[in-house]
PDB file of C-alpha atoms and ligand atoms in Angstrom:
ATOM      1  CA  MET A   1     -80.756  20.054 -33.031  1.00  0.00           C
ATOM      2  CA  SER A   2     -83.536  16.780 -33.170  1.00  0.00           C
ATOM      3  CA  GLN A   3     -83.852  18.143 -36.328  1.00  0.00           C
ATOM      4  CA  GLU A   4     -80.372  16.814 -37.706  1.00  0.00           C
ATOM      5  CA  ALA A   5     -81.876  13.265 -37.101  1.00  0.00           C
ATOM      6  CA  ILE A   6     -84.730  14.034 -39.084  1.00  0.00           C
ATOM      7  CA  ASP A   7     -83.391  15.290 -41.833  1.00  0.00           C
ATOM      8  CA  LYS A   8     -81.104  12.783 -42.382  1.00  0.00           C
ATOM      9  CA  LEU A   9     -84.004  10.279 -42.887  1.00  0.00           C
ATOM     10  CA  LEU A  10     -85.207  12.591 -45.482  1.00  0.00           C
ATOM     11  CA  HIS A  11     -82.078  12.796 -46.920  1.00  0.00           C
ATOM     12  CA  ALA A  12     -81.738   8.847 -47.283  1.00  0.00           C
ATOM     13  CA  ASN A  13     -84.926   8.868 -48.478  1.00  0.00           C
ATOM     14  CA  GLN A  14     -83.849  10.825 -51.255  1.00  0.00           C
ATOM     15  CA  ASN A  15     -80.989   8.653 -52.156  1.00  0.00           C
ATOM     16  CA  TRP A  16     -83.496   5.498 -52.105  1.00  0.00           C
ATOM     17  CA  VAL A  17     -85.448   6.363 -54.532  1.00  0.00           C
ATOM     18  CA  GLU A  18     -82.628   7.807 -56.908  1.00  0.00           C
ATOM     19  CA  GLU A  19     -81.104   4.220 -56.389  1.00  0.00           C
ATOM     20  CA  GLU A  20     -84.144   2.287 -57.117  1.00  0.00           C
ATOM     21  CA  LEU A  21     -85.163   4.742 -60.140  1.00  0.00           C
ATOM     22  CA  ALA A  22     -81.832   4.101 -61.059  1.00  0.00           C
ATOM     23  CA  ARG A  23     -82.331  -0.038 -61.538  1.00  0.00           C
ATOM     24  CA  ASN A  24     -85.808   0.310 -62.299  1.00  0.00           C
ATOM     25  CA  PRO A  25     -87.276   3.174 -63.794  1.00  0.00           C
ATOM     26  CA  ASN A  26     -90.646   1.677 -63.529  1.00  0.00           C
ATOM     27  CA  PHE A  27     -90.104   0.659 -59.795  1.00  0.00           C
ATOM     28  CA  PHE A  28     -92.776   3.001 -58.242  1.00  0.00           C
ATOM     29  CA  ASN A  29     -95.209   2.995 -61.229  1.00  0.00           C
ATOM     30  CA  ASP A  30     -95.275  -0.491 -60.880  1.00  0.00           C
ATOM     31  CA  LEU A  31     -95.976  -0.435 -57.266  1.00  0.00           C
ATOM     32  CA  ALA A  32     -98.853   2.272 -57.222  1.00  0.00           C
ATOM     33  CA  HIS A  33    -100.939  -0.253 -59.295  1.00  0.00           C
ATOM     34  CA  GLY A  34    -101.377  -2.173 -56.281  1.00  0.00           C
ATOM     35  CA  GLN A  35    -100.195  -5.095 -53.949  1.00  0.00           C
ATOM     36  CA  LYS A  36     -99.946  -8.772 -54.003  1.00  0.00           C
ATOM     37  CA  PRO A  37     -97.828  -9.863 -50.951  1.00  0.00           C
ATOM     38  CA  GLU A  38     -97.838 -13.356 -50.343  1.00  0.00           C
ATOM     39  CA  PHE A  39     -96.606 -13.026 -46.746  1.00  0.00           C
ATOM     40  CA  LEU A  40     -98.462 -11.988 -43.210  1.00  0.00           C
ATOM     41  CA  TRP A  41     -95.697 -11.005 -41.050  1.00  0.00           C
ATOM     42  CA  ILE A  42     -96.746 -10.511 -37.347  1.00  0.00           C
ATOM     43  CA  GLY A  43     -93.563  -9.317 -35.356  1.00  0.00           C
ATOM     44  CA  CYS A  44     -92.165  -7.497 -32.757  1.00  0.00           C
ATOM     45  CA  SER A  45     -91.683  -3.790 -32.903  1.00  0.00           C
ATOM     46  CA  ASP A  46     -88.306  -4.104 -31.942  1.00  0.00           C
ATOM     47  CA  SER A  47     -86.222  -1.688 -33.940  1.00  0.00           C
ATOM     48  CA  ARG A  48     -83.430  -4.314 -34.435  1.00  0.00           C
ATOM     49  CA  VAL A  49     -85.878  -7.007 -36.235  1.00  0.00           C
ATOM     50  CA  PRO A  50     -86.980  -5.213 -39.165  1.00  0.00           C
ATOM     51  CA  ALA A  51     -89.172  -7.711 -41.458  1.00  0.00           C
ATOM     52  CA  ASP A  52     -88.363  -6.747 -44.877  1.00  0.00           C
ATOM     53  CA  ARG A  53     -84.575  -6.588 -44.311  1.00  0.00           C
ATOM     54  CA  ILE A  54     -83.989  -9.711 -42.408  1.00  0.00           C
ATOM     55  CA  THR A  55     -86.035 -11.602 -45.023  1.00  0.00           C
ATOM     56  CA  GLY A  56     -84.652 -10.123 -48.138  1.00  0.00           C
ATOM     57  CA  THR A  57     -88.555  -9.057 -49.278  1.00  0.00           C
ATOM     58  CA  LYS A  58     -89.056  -5.975 -51.469  1.00  0.00           C
ATOM     59  CA  PRO A  59     -91.682  -3.234 -51.145  1.00  0.00           C
ATOM     60  CA  GLY A  60     -95.271  -5.123 -52.396  1.00  0.00           C
ATOM     61  CA  GLU A  61     -93.782  -8.534 -51.152  1.00  0.00           C
ATOM     62  CA  ILE A  62     -94.427  -8.709 -47.421  1.00  0.00           C
ATOM     63  CA  PHE A  63     -97.597  -7.504 -45.298  1.00  0.00           C
ATOM     64  CA  VAL A  64     -96.683  -6.492 -41.789  1.00  0.00           C
ATOM     65  CA  HIS A  65     -97.835  -6.138 -38.329  1.00  0.00           C
ATOM     66  CA  ARG A  66     -95.792  -5.333 -35.510  1.00  0.00           C
ATOM     67  CA  ASN A  67     -96.225  -4.913 -32.248  1.00  0.00           C
ATOM     68  CA  ILE A  68     -94.397  -5.417 -28.156  1.00  0.00           C
ATOM     69  CA  ALA A  69     -93.540  -9.253 -28.367  1.00  0.00           C
ATOM     70  CA  ASN A  70     -94.989  -9.976 -31.624  1.00  0.00           C
ATOM     71  CA  LEU A  71     -98.595 -11.136 -29.582  1.00  0.00           C
ATOM     72  CA  VAL A  72    -101.748 -12.211 -31.420  1.00  0.00           C
ATOM     73  CA  VAL A  73    -104.648 -11.184 -28.772  1.00  0.00           C
ATOM     74  CA  HIS A  74    -107.940 -12.213 -29.784  1.00  0.00           C
ATOM     75  CA  THR A  75    -109.417  -8.748 -28.906  1.00  0.00           C
ATOM     76  CA  ASP A  76    -106.971  -6.854 -30.409  1.00  0.00           C
ATOM     77  CA  LEU A  77    -108.812  -4.997 -33.307  1.00  0.00           C
ATOM     78  CA  ASN A  78    -105.793  -3.819 -35.045  1.00  0.00           C
ATOM     79  CA  MET A  79    -104.082  -7.136 -35.224  1.00  0.00           C
ATOM     80  CA  LEU A  80    -107.493  -8.746 -36.356  1.00  0.00           C
ATOM     81  CA  SER A  81    -107.771  -5.987 -38.982  1.00  0.00           C
ATOM     82  CA  VAL A  82    -104.558  -6.762 -40.544  1.00  0.00           C
ATOM     83  CA  LEU A  83    -104.987 -10.204 -40.372  1.00  0.00           C
ATOM     84  CA  GLU A  84    -108.523 -10.320 -41.886  1.00  0.00           C
ATOM     85  CA  TYR A  85    -107.333  -7.915 -44.734  1.00  0.00           C
ATOM     86  CA  ALA A  86    -104.350  -9.839 -45.556  1.00  0.00           C
ATOM     87  CA  VAL A  87    -105.953 -13.218 -45.679  1.00  0.00           C
ATOM     88  CA  ALA A  88    -109.590 -12.469 -46.736  1.00  0.00           C
ATOM     89  CA  TYR A  89    -108.882 -10.230 -49.517  1.00  0.00           C
ATOM     90  CA  LEU A  90    -104.724  -9.982 -50.113  1.00  0.00           C
ATOM     91  CA  LYS A  91    -105.171 -13.859 -50.055  1.00  0.00           C
ATOM     92  CA  VAL A  92    -101.366 -14.407 -48.394  1.00  0.00           C
ATOM     93  CA  LYS A  93    -100.549 -17.854 -48.652  1.00  0.00           C
ATOM     94  CA  HIS A  94     -98.155 -17.650 -45.381  1.00  0.00           C
ATOM     95  CA  ILE A  95     -98.799 -15.882 -42.156  1.00  0.00           C
ATOM     96  CA  ILE A  96     -95.020 -15.640 -39.832  1.00  0.00           C
ATOM     97  CA  VAL A  97     -95.274 -15.081 -36.558  1.00  0.00           C
ATOM     98  CA  CYS A  98     -91.788 -13.902 -35.829  1.00  0.00           C
ATOM     99  CA  GLY A  99     -90.299 -13.827 -32.054  1.00  0.00           C
ATOM    100  CA  HIS A 100     -86.793 -13.104 -30.957  1.00  0.00           C
ATOM    101  CA  TYR A 101     -84.370 -13.951 -28.384  1.00  0.00           C
ATOM    102  CA  GLY A 102     -83.635 -11.064 -26.165  1.00  0.00           C
ATOM    103  CA  CYS A 103     -87.176  -9.558 -26.607  1.00  0.00           C
ATOM    104  CA  GLY A 104     -87.558  -6.628 -24.340  1.00  0.00           C
ATOM    105  CA  GLY A 105     -91.142  -7.340 -23.962  1.00  0.00           C
ATOM    106  CA  VAL A 106     -91.091 -10.982 -22.807  1.00  0.00           C
ATOM    107  CA  ARG A 107     -87.955  -9.908 -20.649  1.00  0.00           C
ATOM    108  CA  ALA A 108     -90.097  -7.310 -18.828  1.00  0.00           C
ATOM    109  CA  ALA A 109     -92.918  -9.793 -18.607  1.00  0.00           C
ATOM    110  CA  ILE A 110     -91.066 -12.299 -16.343  1.00  0.00           C
ATOM    111  CA  SER A 111     -89.345  -9.223 -14.146  1.00  0.00           C
ATOM    112  CA  ARG A 112     -92.281  -8.485 -12.031  1.00  0.00           C
ATOM    113  CA  ASN A 113     -91.793  -4.795 -12.442  1.00  0.00           C
ATOM    114  CA  ASN A 114     -94.904  -2.771 -12.568  1.00  0.00           C
ATOM    115  CA  TYR A 115     -95.229  -1.026 -15.901  1.00  0.00           C
ATOM    116  CA  GLU A 116     -98.340   0.554 -15.588  1.00  0.00           C
ATOM    117  CA  LEU A 117    -100.436   0.508 -18.857  1.00  0.00           C
ATOM    118  CA  LEU A 118     -98.047  -2.052 -20.334  1.00  0.00           C
ATOM    119  CA  ASN A 119     -98.930  -4.679 -17.755  1.00  0.00           C
ATOM    120  CA  LYS A 120    -102.258  -5.148 -19.476  1.00  0.00           C
ATOM    121  CA  TRP A 121    -100.238  -6.334 -22.666  1.00  0.00           C
ATOM    122  CA  LEU A 122     -97.610  -8.337 -20.927  1.00  0.00           C
ATOM    123  CA  ARG A 123    -100.288 -10.368 -19.087  1.00  0.00           C
ATOM    124  CA  ASN A 124    -100.368 -12.383 -22.386  1.00  0.00           C
ATOM    125  CA  ILE A 125     -97.097 -13.907 -21.973  1.00  0.00           C
ATOM    126  CA  LYS A 126     -97.179 -13.992 -18.053  1.00  0.00           C
ATOM    127  CA  ASP A 127    -100.405 -16.243 -18.783  1.00  0.00           C
ATOM    128  CA  VAL A 128     -98.112 -18.361 -21.167  1.00  0.00           C
ATOM    129  CA  TYR A 129     -95.413 -18.162 -18.649  1.00  0.00           C
ATOM    130  CA  VAL A 130     -97.748 -19.807 -15.855  1.00  0.00           C
ATOM    131  CA  ALA A 131     -99.195 -22.518 -18.203  1.00  0.00           C
ATOM    132  CA  HIS A 132     -95.418 -23.525 -18.754  1.00  0.00           C
ATOM    133  CA  GLU A 133     -94.045 -22.919 -15.566  1.00  0.00           C
ATOM    134  CA  THR A 134     -92.783 -26.542 -14.907  1.00  0.00           C
ATOM    135  CA  GLU A 135     -91.316 -26.705 -18.101  1.00  0.00           C
ATOM    136  CA  LEU A 136     -89.575 -23.390 -17.701  1.00  0.00           C
ATOM    137  CA  LEU A 137     -88.451 -23.823 -14.099  1.00  0.00           C
ATOM    138  CA  SER A 138     -86.763 -26.920 -15.081  1.00  0.00           C
ATOM    139  CA  ILE A 139     -84.258 -24.842 -17.059  1.00  0.00           C
ATOM    140  CA  ALA A 140     -81.511 -23.239 -14.510  1.00  0.00           C
ATOM    141  CA  ASP A 141     -80.160 -21.019 -16.661  1.00  0.00           C
ATOM    142  CA  PRO A 142     -81.927 -17.725 -16.733  1.00  0.00           C
ATOM    143  CA  GLN A 143     -81.152 -16.727 -20.201  1.00  0.00           C
ATOM    144  CA  LEU A 144     -81.843 -20.024 -21.516  1.00  0.00           C
ATOM    145  CA  ARG A 145     -85.202 -20.032 -19.886  1.00  0.00           C
ATOM    146  CA  GLU A 146     -86.454 -16.865 -21.187  1.00  0.00           C
ATOM    147  CA  ASN A 147     -84.966 -18.158 -24.704  1.00  0.00           C
ATOM    148  CA  ALA A 148     -87.617 -21.326 -24.149  1.00  0.00           C
ATOM    149  CA  LEU A 149     -90.148 -19.057 -23.309  1.00  0.00           C
ATOM    150  CA  VAL A 150     -89.767 -16.798 -25.931  1.00  0.00           C
ATOM    151  CA  GLU A 151     -89.992 -19.809 -28.284  1.00  0.00           C
ATOM    152  CA  ILE A 152     -93.269 -21.095 -26.560  1.00  0.00           C
ATOM    153  CA  SER A 153     -94.938 -17.689 -26.268  1.00  0.00           C
ATOM    154  CA  ILE A 154     -94.191 -17.872 -30.194  1.00  0.00           C
ATOM    155  CA  LYS A 155     -95.997 -21.259 -30.568  1.00  0.00           C
ATOM    156  CA  GLN A 156     -98.908 -20.049 -28.715  1.00  0.00           C
ATOM    157  CA  GLN A 157     -99.297 -16.886 -30.844  1.00  0.00           C
ATOM    158  CA  ILE A 158     -99.852 -19.408 -33.920  1.00  0.00           C
ATOM    159  CA  ARG A 159    -102.324 -21.287 -31.796  1.00  0.00           C
ATOM    160  CA  ASN A 160    -104.333 -18.250 -31.298  1.00  0.00           C
ATOM    161  CA  LEU A 161    -104.043 -17.346 -34.620  1.00  0.00           C
ATOM    162  CA  MET A 162    -105.421 -21.060 -35.781  1.00  0.00           C
ATOM    163  CA  LYS A 163    -108.546 -20.202 -33.186  1.00  0.00           C
ATOM    164  CA  THR A 164    -109.729 -17.093 -35.386  1.00  0.00           C
ATOM    165  CA  SER A 165    -112.405 -17.217 -37.460  1.00  0.00           C
ATOM    166  CA  VAL A 166    -110.054 -15.454 -40.115  1.00  0.00           C
ATOM    167  CA  VAL A 167    -107.717 -18.346 -40.557  1.00  0.00           C
ATOM    168  CA  GLN A 168    -110.507 -21.185 -40.163  1.00  0.00           C
ATOM    169  CA  LYS A 169    -112.882 -19.787 -42.777  1.00  0.00           C
ATOM    170  CA  ALA A 170    -109.907 -19.022 -45.240  1.00  0.00           C
ATOM    171  CA  TRP A 171    -109.270 -23.307 -44.818  1.00  0.00           C
ATOM    172  CA  HIS A 172    -112.718 -24.458 -44.831  1.00  0.00           C
ATOM    173  CA  SER A 173    -113.090 -22.299 -48.246  1.00  0.00           C
ATOM    174  CA  GLY A 174    -109.828 -24.303 -49.802  1.00  0.00           C
ATOM    175  CA  GLU A 175    -107.683 -21.507 -49.495  1.00  0.00           C
ATOM    176  CA  ASP A 176    -103.931 -22.255 -49.311  1.00  0.00           C
ATOM    177  CA  LEU A 177    -102.993 -20.745 -46.071  1.00  0.00           C
ATOM    178  CA  THR A 178     -99.815 -22.023 -43.713  1.00  0.00           C
ATOM    179  CA  LEU A 179     -98.960 -20.381 -40.525  1.00  0.00           C
ATOM    180  CA  HIS A 180     -94.772 -20.672 -39.504  1.00  0.00           C
ATOM    181  CA  GLY A 181     -93.433 -19.658 -36.143  1.00  0.00           C
ATOM    182  CA  MET A 182     -90.080 -18.348 -36.618  1.00  0.00           C
ATOM    183  CA  VAL A 183     -87.291 -17.080 -34.015  1.00  0.00           C
ATOM    184  CA  TYR A 184     -84.617 -14.610 -35.042  1.00  0.00           C
ATOM    185  CA  GLU A 185     -81.392 -14.201 -33.259  1.00  0.00           C
ATOM    186  CA  VAL A 186     -80.495 -10.716 -33.214  1.00  0.00           C
ATOM    187  CA  ALA A 187     -76.639 -11.350 -32.272  1.00  0.00           C
ATOM    188  CA  ASN A 188     -76.265 -13.061 -35.688  1.00  0.00           C
ATOM    189  CA  GLY A 189     -79.221 -11.996 -37.835  1.00  0.00           C
ATOM    190  CA  ARG A 190     -80.312 -15.623 -38.281  1.00  0.00           C
ATOM    191  CA  LEU A 191     -83.939 -16.328 -39.068  1.00  0.00           C
ATOM    192  CA  LYS A 192     -85.279 -19.967 -38.183  1.00  0.00           C
ATOM    193  CA  GLU A 193     -88.522 -21.976 -38.353  1.00  0.00           C
ATOM    194  CA  LEU A 194     -89.968 -23.533 -34.890  1.00  0.00           C
ATOM    195  CA  ILE A 195     -93.277 -24.933 -36.348  1.00  0.00           C
ATOM    196  CA  LYS A 196     -95.508 -25.339 -39.577  1.00  0.00           C
ATOM    197  CA  TYR A 197     -99.316 -25.121 -39.151  1.00  0.00           C
ATOM    198  CA  ASP A 198    -101.813 -25.983 -41.812  1.00  0.00           C
ATOM    199  CA  LYS A 199    -105.645 -27.047 -42.027  1.00  0.00           C
ATOM    200  CA  GLN A 200    -104.760 -30.496 -41.020  1.00  0.00           C
ATOM    201  CA  THR A 201    -103.299 -29.323 -37.546  1.00  0.00           C
ATOM    202  CA  PRO A 202    -105.437 -30.666 -34.925  1.00  0.00           C
ATOM    203  CA  LEU A 203    -107.562 -28.057 -32.702  1.00  0.00           C
ATOM    204  CA  PRO A 204    -109.676 -28.710 -29.821  1.00  0.00           C
ATOM    205  CA  GLU A 205    -113.441 -28.962 -31.251  1.00  0.00           C
ATOM    206  CA  VAL A 206    -114.599 -26.198 -29.008  1.00  0.00           C
ATOM    207  CA  TYR A 207    -112.277 -23.512 -30.711  1.00  0.00           C
ATOM    208  CA  ARG A 208    -113.440 -24.656 -34.294  1.00  0.00           C
ATOM    209  CA  PHE A 209    -116.426 -22.463 -35.707  1.00  0.00           C
ATOM    210  CA  TYR A 210    -119.642 -23.923 -37.786  1.00  0.00           C
ATOM    211  CA  PHE A 211    -119.358 -22.000 -41.449  1.00  0.00           C
ATOM    212  CA  ASP A 212    -122.611 -21.628 -43.229  1.00  0.00           C
ATOM    213  CA  GLU A 213    -122.487 -24.607 -45.594  1.00  0.00           C
ATOM    214  CA  ASP A 214    -122.127 -26.892 -42.439  1.00  0.00           C
TER     215      ASP A 214
HETATM  216 CO1   CO B   1     -88.929  -7.880 -28.856  1.00  0.00          CO
END
C-alpha cells in the first residue's frame, strides 16, 4: 500500500536522471568531482519551502541546513558543524536564514500548548517573543502579530550567526561573507530580503572573540 508512494519517488528519480542526462550528458560526472556552492541556506524543515526550488539553484549551488523554524541555536552541534564546514571549507559567500509566514514552529511556540520534547526547541522562539513582547502586543491582529514574530525571529537568528566564532573568524581573515535574513510567503511563492549583515555590522563587544593575531 504505502510502497506505492515510495515507488512513485523512485520512478520520479529515474525520470529526473534521464532528463538531466538529455540536457547535459556530463551533468552527474561533473557533480561527482566536488561542490563549490556560493550559498549556505538555513531554512525551515517545512515541506512547502524547498530551498533549491524557490531560489532556482541547481545541485552543487546551495548548501542546505534545515530545522524546525530555521533556528540558529548556539548549542546545536548539527547546525554548527554545517556552518563551520560551509564557511571554513566550502568558503560560501552568503549565508541565508530563511523563515516563512505560517510557520508551524512559530505558531506552536506562541500557542502555550505542551509539545513535550519539542518544547525545548520552541523555547528559543518563546524567548524571542518575550524579548519583543511590547512591540508584538501593539499589533492587534493575531495573524499580523505572528507574521511580525516570524520576521523578528529571522533577524535574531542572523544576530546569533554573528555571535559564532565561525563567522567572526571568516570576517577576521578577510573572507567575503554576507549574512542575509529572508522571509518566504508560502501563499504566493515570493521570497524577500529583510536584512543584510556584514563585518561592518556592530555587535556588542562581549560577543566578539579575540583571535590569535590580536
Ligand atoms: Co516553518
